Coordinates of C-alpha atoms in Angstrom, one line a residue:
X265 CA 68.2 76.8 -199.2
X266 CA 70.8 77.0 -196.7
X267 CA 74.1 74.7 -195.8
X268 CA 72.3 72.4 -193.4
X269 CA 68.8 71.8 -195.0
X270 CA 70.9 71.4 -198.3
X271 CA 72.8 68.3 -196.6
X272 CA 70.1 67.1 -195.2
X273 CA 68.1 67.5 -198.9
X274 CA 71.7 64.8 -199.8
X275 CA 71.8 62.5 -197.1
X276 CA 67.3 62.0 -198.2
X277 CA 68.8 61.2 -201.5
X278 CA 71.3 59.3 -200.4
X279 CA 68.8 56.8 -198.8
X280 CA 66.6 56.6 -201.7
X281 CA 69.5 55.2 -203.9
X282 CA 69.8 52.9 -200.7
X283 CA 65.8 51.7 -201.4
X284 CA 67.6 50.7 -205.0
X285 CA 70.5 49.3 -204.1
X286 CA 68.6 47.0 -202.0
X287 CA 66.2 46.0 -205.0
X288 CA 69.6 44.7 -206.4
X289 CA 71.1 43.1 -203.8
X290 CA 68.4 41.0 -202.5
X291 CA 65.6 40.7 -205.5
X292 CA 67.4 38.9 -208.0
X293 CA 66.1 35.3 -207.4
X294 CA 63.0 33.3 -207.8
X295 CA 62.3 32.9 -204.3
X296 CA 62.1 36.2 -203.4
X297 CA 60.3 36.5 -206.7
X298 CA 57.5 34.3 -205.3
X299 CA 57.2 36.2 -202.1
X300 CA 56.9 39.6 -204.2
X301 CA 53.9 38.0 -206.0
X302 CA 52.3 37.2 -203.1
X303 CA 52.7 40.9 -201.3
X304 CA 51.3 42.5 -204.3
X305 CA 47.6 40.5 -203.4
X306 CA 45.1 43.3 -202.1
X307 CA 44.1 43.1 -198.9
X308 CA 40.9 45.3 -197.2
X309 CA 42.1 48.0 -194.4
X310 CA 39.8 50.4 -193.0
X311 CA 37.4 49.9 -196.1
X312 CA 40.0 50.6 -198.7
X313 CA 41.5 47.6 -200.8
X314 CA 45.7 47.8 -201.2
X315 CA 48.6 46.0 -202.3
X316 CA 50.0 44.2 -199.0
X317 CA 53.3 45.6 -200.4
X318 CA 51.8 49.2 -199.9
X319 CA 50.3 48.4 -196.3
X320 CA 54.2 46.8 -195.3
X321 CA 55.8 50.0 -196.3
X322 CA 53.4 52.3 -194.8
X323 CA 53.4 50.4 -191.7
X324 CA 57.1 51.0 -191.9
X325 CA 57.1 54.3 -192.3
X326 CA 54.6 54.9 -189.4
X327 CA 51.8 55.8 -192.0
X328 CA 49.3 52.9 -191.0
X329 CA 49.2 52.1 -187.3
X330 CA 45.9 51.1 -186.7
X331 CA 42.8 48.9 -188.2
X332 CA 45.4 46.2 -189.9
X333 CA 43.7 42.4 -190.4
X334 CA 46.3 40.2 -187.9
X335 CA 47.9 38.5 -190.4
X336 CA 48.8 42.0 -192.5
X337 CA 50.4 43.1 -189.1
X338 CA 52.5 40.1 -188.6
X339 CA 53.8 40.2 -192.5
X340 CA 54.1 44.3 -192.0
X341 CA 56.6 43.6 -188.8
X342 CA 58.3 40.7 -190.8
X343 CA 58.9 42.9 -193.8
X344 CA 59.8 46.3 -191.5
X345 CA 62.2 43.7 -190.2
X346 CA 63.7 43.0 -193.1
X347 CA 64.0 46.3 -194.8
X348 CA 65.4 47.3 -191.5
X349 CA 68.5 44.7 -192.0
X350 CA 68.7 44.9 -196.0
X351 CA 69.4 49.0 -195.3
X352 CA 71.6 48.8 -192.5
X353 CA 73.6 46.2 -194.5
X354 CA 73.6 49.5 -197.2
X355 CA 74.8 51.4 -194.5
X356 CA 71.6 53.5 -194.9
X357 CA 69.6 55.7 -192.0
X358 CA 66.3 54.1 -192.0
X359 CA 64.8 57.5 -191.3
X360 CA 65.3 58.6 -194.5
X361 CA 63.7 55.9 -196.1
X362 CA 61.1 56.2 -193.7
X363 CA 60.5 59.4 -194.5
X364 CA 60.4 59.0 -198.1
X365 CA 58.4 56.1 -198.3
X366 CA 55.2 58.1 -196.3
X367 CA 54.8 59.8 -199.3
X368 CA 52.4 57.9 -201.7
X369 CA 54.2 58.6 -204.3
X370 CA 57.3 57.0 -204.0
X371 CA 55.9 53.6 -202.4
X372 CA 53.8 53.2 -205.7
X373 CA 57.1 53.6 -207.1
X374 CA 58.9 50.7 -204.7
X375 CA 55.5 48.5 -205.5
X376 CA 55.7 49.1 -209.7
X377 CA 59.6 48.3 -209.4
X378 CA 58.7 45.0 -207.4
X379 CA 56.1 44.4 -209.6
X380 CA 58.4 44.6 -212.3
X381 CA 60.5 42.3 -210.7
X382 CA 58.4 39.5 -210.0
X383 CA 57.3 39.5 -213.3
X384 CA 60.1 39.4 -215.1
X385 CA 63.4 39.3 -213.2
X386 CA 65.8 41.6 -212.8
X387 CA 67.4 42.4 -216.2
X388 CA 69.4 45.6 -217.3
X389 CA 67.5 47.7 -218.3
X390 CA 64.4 47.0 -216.4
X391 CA 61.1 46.9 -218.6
X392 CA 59.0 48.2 -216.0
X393 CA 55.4 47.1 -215.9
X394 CA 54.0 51.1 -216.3
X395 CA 55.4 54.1 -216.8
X396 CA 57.2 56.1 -213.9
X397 CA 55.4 59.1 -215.0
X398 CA 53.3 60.0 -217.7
X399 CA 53.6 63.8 -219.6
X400 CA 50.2 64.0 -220.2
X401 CA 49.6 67.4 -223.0
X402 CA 45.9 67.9 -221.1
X403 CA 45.2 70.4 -224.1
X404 CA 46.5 72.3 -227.4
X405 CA 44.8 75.5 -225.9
X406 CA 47.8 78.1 -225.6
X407 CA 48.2 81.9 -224.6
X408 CA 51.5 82.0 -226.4
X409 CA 53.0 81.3 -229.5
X410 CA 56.7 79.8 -229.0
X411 CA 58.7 79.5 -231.9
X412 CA 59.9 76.4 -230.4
X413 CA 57.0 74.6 -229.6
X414 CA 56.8 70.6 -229.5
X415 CA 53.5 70.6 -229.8
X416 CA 51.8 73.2 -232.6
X417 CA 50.1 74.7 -229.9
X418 CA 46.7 76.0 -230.9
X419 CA 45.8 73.1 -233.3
X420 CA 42.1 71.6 -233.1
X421 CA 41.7 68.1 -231.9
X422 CA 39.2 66.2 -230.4
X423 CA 40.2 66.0 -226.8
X424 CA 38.8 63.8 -224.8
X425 CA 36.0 64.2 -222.6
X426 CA 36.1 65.0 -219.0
X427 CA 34.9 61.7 -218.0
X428 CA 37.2 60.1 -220.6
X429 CA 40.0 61.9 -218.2
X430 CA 38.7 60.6 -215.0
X431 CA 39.1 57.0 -216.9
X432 CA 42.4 57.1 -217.8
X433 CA 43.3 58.6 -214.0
X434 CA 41.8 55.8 -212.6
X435 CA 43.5 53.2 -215.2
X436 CA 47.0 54.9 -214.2
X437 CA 45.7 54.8 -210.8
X438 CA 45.9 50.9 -210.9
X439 CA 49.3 50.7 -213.0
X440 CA 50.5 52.1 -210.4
X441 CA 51.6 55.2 -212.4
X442 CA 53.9 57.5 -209.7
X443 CA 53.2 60.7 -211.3
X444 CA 51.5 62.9 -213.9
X445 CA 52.7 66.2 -215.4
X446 CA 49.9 68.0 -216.6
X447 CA 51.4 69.7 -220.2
X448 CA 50.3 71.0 -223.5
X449 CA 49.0 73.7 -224.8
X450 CA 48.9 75.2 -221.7
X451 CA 47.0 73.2 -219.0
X452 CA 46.0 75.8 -216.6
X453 CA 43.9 77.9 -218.9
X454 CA 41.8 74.8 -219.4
X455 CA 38.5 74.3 -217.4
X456 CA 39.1 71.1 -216.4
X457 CA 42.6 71.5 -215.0
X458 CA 42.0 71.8 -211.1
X459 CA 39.7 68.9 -211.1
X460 CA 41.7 66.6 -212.7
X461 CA 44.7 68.0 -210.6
X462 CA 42.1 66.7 -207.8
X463 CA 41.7 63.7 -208.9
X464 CA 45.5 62.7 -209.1
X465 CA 46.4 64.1 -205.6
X466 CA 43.3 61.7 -204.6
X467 CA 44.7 58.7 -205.7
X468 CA 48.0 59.4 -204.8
X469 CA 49.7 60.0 -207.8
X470 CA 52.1 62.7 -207.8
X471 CA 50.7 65.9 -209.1
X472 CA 53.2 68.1 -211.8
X473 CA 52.4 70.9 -214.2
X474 CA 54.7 72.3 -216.8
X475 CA 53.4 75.6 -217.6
X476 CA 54.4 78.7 -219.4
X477 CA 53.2 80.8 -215.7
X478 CA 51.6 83.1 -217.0
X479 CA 47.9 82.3 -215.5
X480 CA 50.2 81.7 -212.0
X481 CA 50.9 85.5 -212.1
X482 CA 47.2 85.2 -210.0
X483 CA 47.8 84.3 -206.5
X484 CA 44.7 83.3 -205.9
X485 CA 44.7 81.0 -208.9
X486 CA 48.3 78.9 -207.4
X487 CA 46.4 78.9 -204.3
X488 CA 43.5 77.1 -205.8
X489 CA 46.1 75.3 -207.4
X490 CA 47.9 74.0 -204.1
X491 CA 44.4 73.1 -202.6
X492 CA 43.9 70.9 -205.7
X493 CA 46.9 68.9 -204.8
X494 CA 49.6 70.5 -207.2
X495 CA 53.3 69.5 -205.7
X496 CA 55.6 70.1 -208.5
X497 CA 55.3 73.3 -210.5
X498 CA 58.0 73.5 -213.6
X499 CA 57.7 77.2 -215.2
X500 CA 59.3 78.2 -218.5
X501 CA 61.8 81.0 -219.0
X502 CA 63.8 80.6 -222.0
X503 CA 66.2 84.2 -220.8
X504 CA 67.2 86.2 -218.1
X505 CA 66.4 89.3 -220.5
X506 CA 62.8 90.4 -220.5
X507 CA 63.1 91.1 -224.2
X508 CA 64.9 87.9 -225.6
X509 CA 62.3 85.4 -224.0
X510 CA 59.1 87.5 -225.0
X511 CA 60.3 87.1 -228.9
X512 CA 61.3 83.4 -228.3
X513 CA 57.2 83.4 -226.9
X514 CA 55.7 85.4 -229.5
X515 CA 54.3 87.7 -226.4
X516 CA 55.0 91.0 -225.7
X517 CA 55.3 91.2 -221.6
X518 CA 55.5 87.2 -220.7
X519 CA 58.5 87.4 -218.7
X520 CA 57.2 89.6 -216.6
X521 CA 53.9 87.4 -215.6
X522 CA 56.1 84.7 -215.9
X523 CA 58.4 85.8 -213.3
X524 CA 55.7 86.6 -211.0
X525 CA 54.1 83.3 -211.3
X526 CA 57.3 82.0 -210.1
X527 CA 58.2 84.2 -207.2
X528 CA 54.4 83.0 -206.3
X529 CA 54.9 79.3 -206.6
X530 CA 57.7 80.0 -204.2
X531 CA 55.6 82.0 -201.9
X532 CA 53.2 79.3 -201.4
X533 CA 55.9 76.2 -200.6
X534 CA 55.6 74.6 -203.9
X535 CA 58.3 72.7 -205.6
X536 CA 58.9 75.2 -207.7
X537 CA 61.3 74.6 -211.1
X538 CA 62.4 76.8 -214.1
X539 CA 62.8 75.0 -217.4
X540 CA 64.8 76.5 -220.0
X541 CA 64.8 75.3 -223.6
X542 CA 68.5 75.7 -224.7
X543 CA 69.4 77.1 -228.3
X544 CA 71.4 79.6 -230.3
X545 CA 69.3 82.2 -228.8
X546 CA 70.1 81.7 -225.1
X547 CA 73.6 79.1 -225.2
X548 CA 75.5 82.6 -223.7
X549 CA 73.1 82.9 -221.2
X550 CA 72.9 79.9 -218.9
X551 CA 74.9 80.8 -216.1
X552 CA 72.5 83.8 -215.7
X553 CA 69.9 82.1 -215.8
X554 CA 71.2 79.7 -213.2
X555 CA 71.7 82.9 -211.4
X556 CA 67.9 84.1 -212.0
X557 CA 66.9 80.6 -210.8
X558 CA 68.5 81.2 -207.3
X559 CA 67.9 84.8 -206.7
X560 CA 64.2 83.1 -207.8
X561 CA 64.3 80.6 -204.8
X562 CA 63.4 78.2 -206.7
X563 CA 64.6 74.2 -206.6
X564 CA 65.8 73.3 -209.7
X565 CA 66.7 74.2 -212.6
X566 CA 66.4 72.2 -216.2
X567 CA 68.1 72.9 -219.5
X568 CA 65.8 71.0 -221.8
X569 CA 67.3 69.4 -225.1
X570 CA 66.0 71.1 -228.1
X571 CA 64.4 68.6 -230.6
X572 CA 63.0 70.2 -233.8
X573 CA 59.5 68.5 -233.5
X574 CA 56.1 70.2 -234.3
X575 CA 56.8 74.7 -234.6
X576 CA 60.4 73.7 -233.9
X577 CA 60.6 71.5 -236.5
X578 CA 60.5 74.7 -238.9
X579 CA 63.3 76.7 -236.5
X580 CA 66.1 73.5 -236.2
X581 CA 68.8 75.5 -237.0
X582 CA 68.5 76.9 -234.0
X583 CA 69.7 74.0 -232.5
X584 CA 73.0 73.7 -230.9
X585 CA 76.0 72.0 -232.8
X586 CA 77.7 68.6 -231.2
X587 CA 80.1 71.0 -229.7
X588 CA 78.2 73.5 -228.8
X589 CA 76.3 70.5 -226.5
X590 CA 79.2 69.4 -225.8
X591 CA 80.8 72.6 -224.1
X592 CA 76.9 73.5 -222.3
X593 CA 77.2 70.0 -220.6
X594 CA 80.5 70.5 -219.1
X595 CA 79.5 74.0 -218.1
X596 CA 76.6 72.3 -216.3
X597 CA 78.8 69.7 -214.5
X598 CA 81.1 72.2 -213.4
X599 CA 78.3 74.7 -212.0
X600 CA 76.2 71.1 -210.0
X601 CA 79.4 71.1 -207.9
X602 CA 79.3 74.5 -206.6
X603 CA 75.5 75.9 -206.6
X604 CA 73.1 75.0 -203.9
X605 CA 70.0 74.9 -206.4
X606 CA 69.7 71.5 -208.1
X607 CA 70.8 71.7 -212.1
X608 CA 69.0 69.3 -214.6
X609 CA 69.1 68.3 -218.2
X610 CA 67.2 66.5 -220.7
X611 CA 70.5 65.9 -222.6
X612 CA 71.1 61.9 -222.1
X613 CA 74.6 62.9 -222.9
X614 CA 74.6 64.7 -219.6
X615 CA 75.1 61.3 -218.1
X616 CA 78.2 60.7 -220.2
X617 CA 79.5 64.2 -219.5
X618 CA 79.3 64.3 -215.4
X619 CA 81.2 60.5 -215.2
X620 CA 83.9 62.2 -217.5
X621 CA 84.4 65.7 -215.7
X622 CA 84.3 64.7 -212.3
X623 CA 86.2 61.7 -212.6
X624 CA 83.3 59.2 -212.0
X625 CA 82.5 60.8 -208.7
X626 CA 79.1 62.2 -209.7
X627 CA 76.6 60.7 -212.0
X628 CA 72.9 62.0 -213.5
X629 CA 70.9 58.4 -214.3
X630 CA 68.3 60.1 -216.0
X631 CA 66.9 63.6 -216.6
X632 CA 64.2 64.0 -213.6
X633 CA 67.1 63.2 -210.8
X634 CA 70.2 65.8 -210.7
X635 CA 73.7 64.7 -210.3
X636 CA 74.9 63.0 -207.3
X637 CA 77.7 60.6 -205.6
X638 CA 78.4 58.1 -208.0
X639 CA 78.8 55.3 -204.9
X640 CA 75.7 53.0 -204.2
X641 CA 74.2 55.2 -206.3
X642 CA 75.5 52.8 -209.3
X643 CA 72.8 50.3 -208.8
X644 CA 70.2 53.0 -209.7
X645 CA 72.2 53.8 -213.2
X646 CA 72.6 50.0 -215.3
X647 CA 68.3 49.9 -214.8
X648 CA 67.0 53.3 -215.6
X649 CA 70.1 55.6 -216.9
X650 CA 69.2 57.6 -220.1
X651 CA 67.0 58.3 -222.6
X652 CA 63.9 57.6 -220.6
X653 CA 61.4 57.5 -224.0
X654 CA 59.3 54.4 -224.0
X655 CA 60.7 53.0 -221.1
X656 CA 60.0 55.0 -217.6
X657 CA 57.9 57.4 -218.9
X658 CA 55.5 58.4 -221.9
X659 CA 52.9 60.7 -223.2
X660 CA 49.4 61.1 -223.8
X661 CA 48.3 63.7 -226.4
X662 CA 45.0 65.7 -225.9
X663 CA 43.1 63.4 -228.0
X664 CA 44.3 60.0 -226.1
X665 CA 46.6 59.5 -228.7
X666 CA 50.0 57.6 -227.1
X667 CA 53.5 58.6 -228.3
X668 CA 56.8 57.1 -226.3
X669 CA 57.8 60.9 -225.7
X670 CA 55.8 64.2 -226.3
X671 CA 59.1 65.1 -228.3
X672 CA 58.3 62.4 -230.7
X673 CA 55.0 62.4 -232.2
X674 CA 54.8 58.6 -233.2
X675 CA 51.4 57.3 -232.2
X676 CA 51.3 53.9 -230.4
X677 CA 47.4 53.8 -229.9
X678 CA 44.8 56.0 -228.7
X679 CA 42.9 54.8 -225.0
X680 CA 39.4 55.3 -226.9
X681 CA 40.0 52.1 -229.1
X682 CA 43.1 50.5 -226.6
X683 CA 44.0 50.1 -222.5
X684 CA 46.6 52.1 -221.7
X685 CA 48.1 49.2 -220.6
X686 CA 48.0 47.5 -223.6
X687 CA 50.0 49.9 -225.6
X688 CA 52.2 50.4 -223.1
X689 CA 53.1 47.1 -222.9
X690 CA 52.7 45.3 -225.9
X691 CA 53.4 48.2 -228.4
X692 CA 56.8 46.9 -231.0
X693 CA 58.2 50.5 -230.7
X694 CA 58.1 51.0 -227.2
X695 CA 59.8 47.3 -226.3
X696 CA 62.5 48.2 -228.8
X697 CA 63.2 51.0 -226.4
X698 CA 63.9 48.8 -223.6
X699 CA 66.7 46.9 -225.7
X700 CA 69.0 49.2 -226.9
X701 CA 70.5 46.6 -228.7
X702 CA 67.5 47.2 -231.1
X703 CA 69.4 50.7 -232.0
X704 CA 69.9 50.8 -236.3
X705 CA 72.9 53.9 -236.2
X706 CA 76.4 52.9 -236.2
X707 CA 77.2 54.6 -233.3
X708 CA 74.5 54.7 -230.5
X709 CA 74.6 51.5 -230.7
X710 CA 78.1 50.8 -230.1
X711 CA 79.1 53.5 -227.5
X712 CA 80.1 52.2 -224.5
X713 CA 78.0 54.7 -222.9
X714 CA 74.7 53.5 -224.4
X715 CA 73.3 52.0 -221.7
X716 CA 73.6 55.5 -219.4
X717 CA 72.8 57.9 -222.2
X718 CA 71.3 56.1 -225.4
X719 CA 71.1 59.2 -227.3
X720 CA 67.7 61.2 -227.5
X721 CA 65.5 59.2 -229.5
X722 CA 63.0 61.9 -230.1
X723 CA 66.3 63.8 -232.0
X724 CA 67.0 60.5 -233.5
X725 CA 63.4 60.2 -235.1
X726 CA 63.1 64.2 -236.2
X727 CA 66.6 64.5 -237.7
X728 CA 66.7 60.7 -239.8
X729 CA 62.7 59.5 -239.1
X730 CA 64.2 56.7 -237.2
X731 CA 63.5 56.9 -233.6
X732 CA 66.6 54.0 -233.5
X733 CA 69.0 55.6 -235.3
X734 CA 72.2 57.9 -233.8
X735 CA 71.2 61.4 -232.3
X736 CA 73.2 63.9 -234.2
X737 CA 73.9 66.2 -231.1
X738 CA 76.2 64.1 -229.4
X739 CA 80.1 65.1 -230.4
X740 CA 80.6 61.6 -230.5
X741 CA 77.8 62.0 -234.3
X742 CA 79.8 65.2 -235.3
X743 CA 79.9 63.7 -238.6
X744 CA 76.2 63.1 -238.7
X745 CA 75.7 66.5 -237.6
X746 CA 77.3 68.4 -240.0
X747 CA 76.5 65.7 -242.8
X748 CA 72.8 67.2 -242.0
X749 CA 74.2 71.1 -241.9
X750 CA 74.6 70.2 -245.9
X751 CA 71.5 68.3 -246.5
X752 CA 68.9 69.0 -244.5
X753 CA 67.2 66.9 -242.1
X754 CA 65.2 63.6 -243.2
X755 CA 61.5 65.3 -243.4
X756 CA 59.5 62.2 -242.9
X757 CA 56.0 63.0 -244.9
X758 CA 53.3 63.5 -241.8
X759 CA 51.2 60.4 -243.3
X760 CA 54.6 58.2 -242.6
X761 CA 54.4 59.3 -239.3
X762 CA 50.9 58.6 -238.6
X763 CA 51.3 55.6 -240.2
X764 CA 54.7 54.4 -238.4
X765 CA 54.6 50.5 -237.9
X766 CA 57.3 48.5 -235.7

């Protein structure tokens, strides 16, 4: 990416965390409250029934311009009015915002957080009326065998049915769900993966796969793929040696297909990511593989957290020490100030770490947005900064089965017996989330940082089999840490987990 696309990449940015700062500033009271309510009452344009919030930001961003009802014209130009104001207030270009808000995506994401608003005020941490995002694992089929795996790839379930699928897009459709990663397993060996894919784009819904790449070593398959409606493509590579990564995926020659996926995701204009699982194995080798990402082209980059949960759970000493963490999250702070590709992390402590080492300059407020100016930025942090289990995102197994995070296999319901909406928001667990006052360990819940990191609950649940006690990674649970080094993790029985009640 060069110099000037890269600022102008910033200064978009920049005017989203403009969009939330203006959520603060002028949605905090009832009135306003009231008038929300009212804008979220569907209205009929061109044979299609929408939110009147959705036809006000479209018209503002010069997406609807013709076939609007009077009345939904003169509100459109009222609220365009207003927006214009509340931004240049914010000292925010309006043609960033514009620009961001023609995408689909992210004005389902304005209407869910002023849904959220109107129905229940605007409280720190925001307990937001449906998931941001939703990691759904779309199947335990797999073509490798990590040693690391989440999920016990290759396990039988029932998964659900193809029109079971369409279903639950259509109910996510109507939370007003932003976006849904397609996981597993490995979704795009399965034969209902492009429809589905489809049927996201089509509601407008932003489309994401996580994928080991190997089936994207076919360029005719990623171009089936973009045609579907695929925007965001996340490939894992746990090395930058061929070698190292093929034991880590129990595959003799994956790096290779796996690179060439990549390099075609890039070809064809895709957001194109690497995701790196960082352990023992690879903690010597992130810089190169920061410098494998850019020689890659791609976007982004994401160091995700280990958590020994399903194969894992039988490798954790694998995992990094507090220190270890510790030293890896610095690293990364230091290398998001001077590389052009953006550098992510699942670590919540990540959010600690970058207000330390730049001096409060840069902050991360949750793992899907890198680092940026700390500035008006701050109104973004107190309402969705850490841990995002539970609370702006979940997961859906292959069965149906819901868990607050596909790191933490703690079922909440299944949507063959429950709504989605239901468990989403009436389930104990998942409200406990939202409070971090509800935290059990002695020092998660104390840290003055709880509130932008929280610790990784899915940690928290596979280390003590209390998704609200301390994660042991953070150096700030060194003593926890090594108190487990002696010990051995808590290894909750899998009928307690089955079972787990809130």
């Amino acid at each position: 990416m060069s110099a000037s696309s890269l600022e102008i990449e910033k200064e978009k940015k920049h005017g989203l965390s403009g969009v939330l700062a203006f959520f603060r500033l002028f949605l905090g009271n009832r009135a306003t409250r009231r008038i929300i309510k009212s804008l979220l009452k569907e209205v009929e344009v061109n044979g299609e029934k929408r939110p009147l919030l959705d036809i006000c930001l479209a018209y503002f961003a010069g997406v609807i311009k013709k076939g609007l009802p009077p009345m939904a014209r003169f509100i459109s130009e009222v609220f365009s009015g207003w927006l214009k104001f509340a931004l240049a207030l914010l000292r925010t270009d309006d043609k960033f915002a514009k620009e961001l808000l023609a995408d689909p995506a992210t004005r389902r994401g304005v209407i869910l957080v002023f849904k959220t608003i109107a129905l229940n005020g605007l409280t720190i941490p925001l307990p937001f009326e449906a998931p941001f995002f939703i990691v759904w694992n779309f199947t335990n089929m797999c073509n490798l065998r990590c040693i690391h795996c989440y999920q016990r790839a290759g396990a039988n379930v029932r998964e659900l049915t193809y029109e079971e699928k369409l279903k639950l897009v259509d109910e996510l459709d109507k939370m007003f769900v932003c976006g849904v990663a397609l996981s597993g397993g490995e979704p795009t060996i399965h034969p209902h993966f492009l429809d589905i894919v489809a049927e996201i784009s089509r509601r407008g819904m932003y489309a994401a796969v996580a994928t080991n790449g190997i089936a994207l070593a076919d360029m005719d398959f990623v171009r089936k793929m973009k045609k579907a409606g695929m925007r965001y493509v996340e490939i894992s590579l746990d090395h930058s040696k061929p070698e190292i990564h093929d034991k880590f995926r129990g595959v003799p020659g994956a790096w290779e297909k796996t690179v060439r996926g990549i390099q075609n995701c890039v070809k064809e204009g895709f957001f194109t990511a690497i995701a790196t699982t960082v352990t023992k194995f690879n903690i010597d080798d992130v810089e190169n593989m920061i410098d494998l990402a850019e020689d890659l082209g791609v976007r982004r980059i994401v160091f995700f957290n280990f958590v020994p949960v399903g194969r894992g759970r039988d490798n954790y000493k694998i995992d990094l020490t507090p220190e270890e963490r510790e030293e890896f999250l610095k690293l990364l702070a230091r290398e998001t100030r001077r590389r052009k590709i953006e550098i992510v992390t699942t670590a919540p402590q990540y959010g600690r770490v970058i207000l330390q080492e730049t001096e409060g300059e840069l902050a991360a407020p949750t793992h899907f947005v890198p680092a940026l100016k700390l500035g008006i930025y701050k109104a973004a942090i107190e309402f969705i900064g850490g841990c995002g289990a539970g609370r702006v995102y979940c997961a859906i197994e292959p069965d149906g089965t819901v868990t607050p995070c596909v790191f933490m296999p703690i079922p909440r319901g299944n949507i063959r017996e429950r709504s989605f909406y239901e468990i989403w928001k009436y389930d104990e667990l998942m409200n406990k989330f939202r409070d971090r006052r509800t935290f059990t360990g002695s020092v998660c819940s104390r840290c003055k940082y709880r509130d932008i990191c929280g610790g990784c609950r899915a940690r928290a649940f596979s280390y003590f089999g209390d998704p609200l006690a301390d994660d042991p990674g953070c150096i700030y649970c060194r003593a926890l840490y090594y108190k487990i080094v002696e010990e051995g993790p808590a290894r909750t029985p899998l009928y307690e987990v089955i079972s787990w009640k809130y």
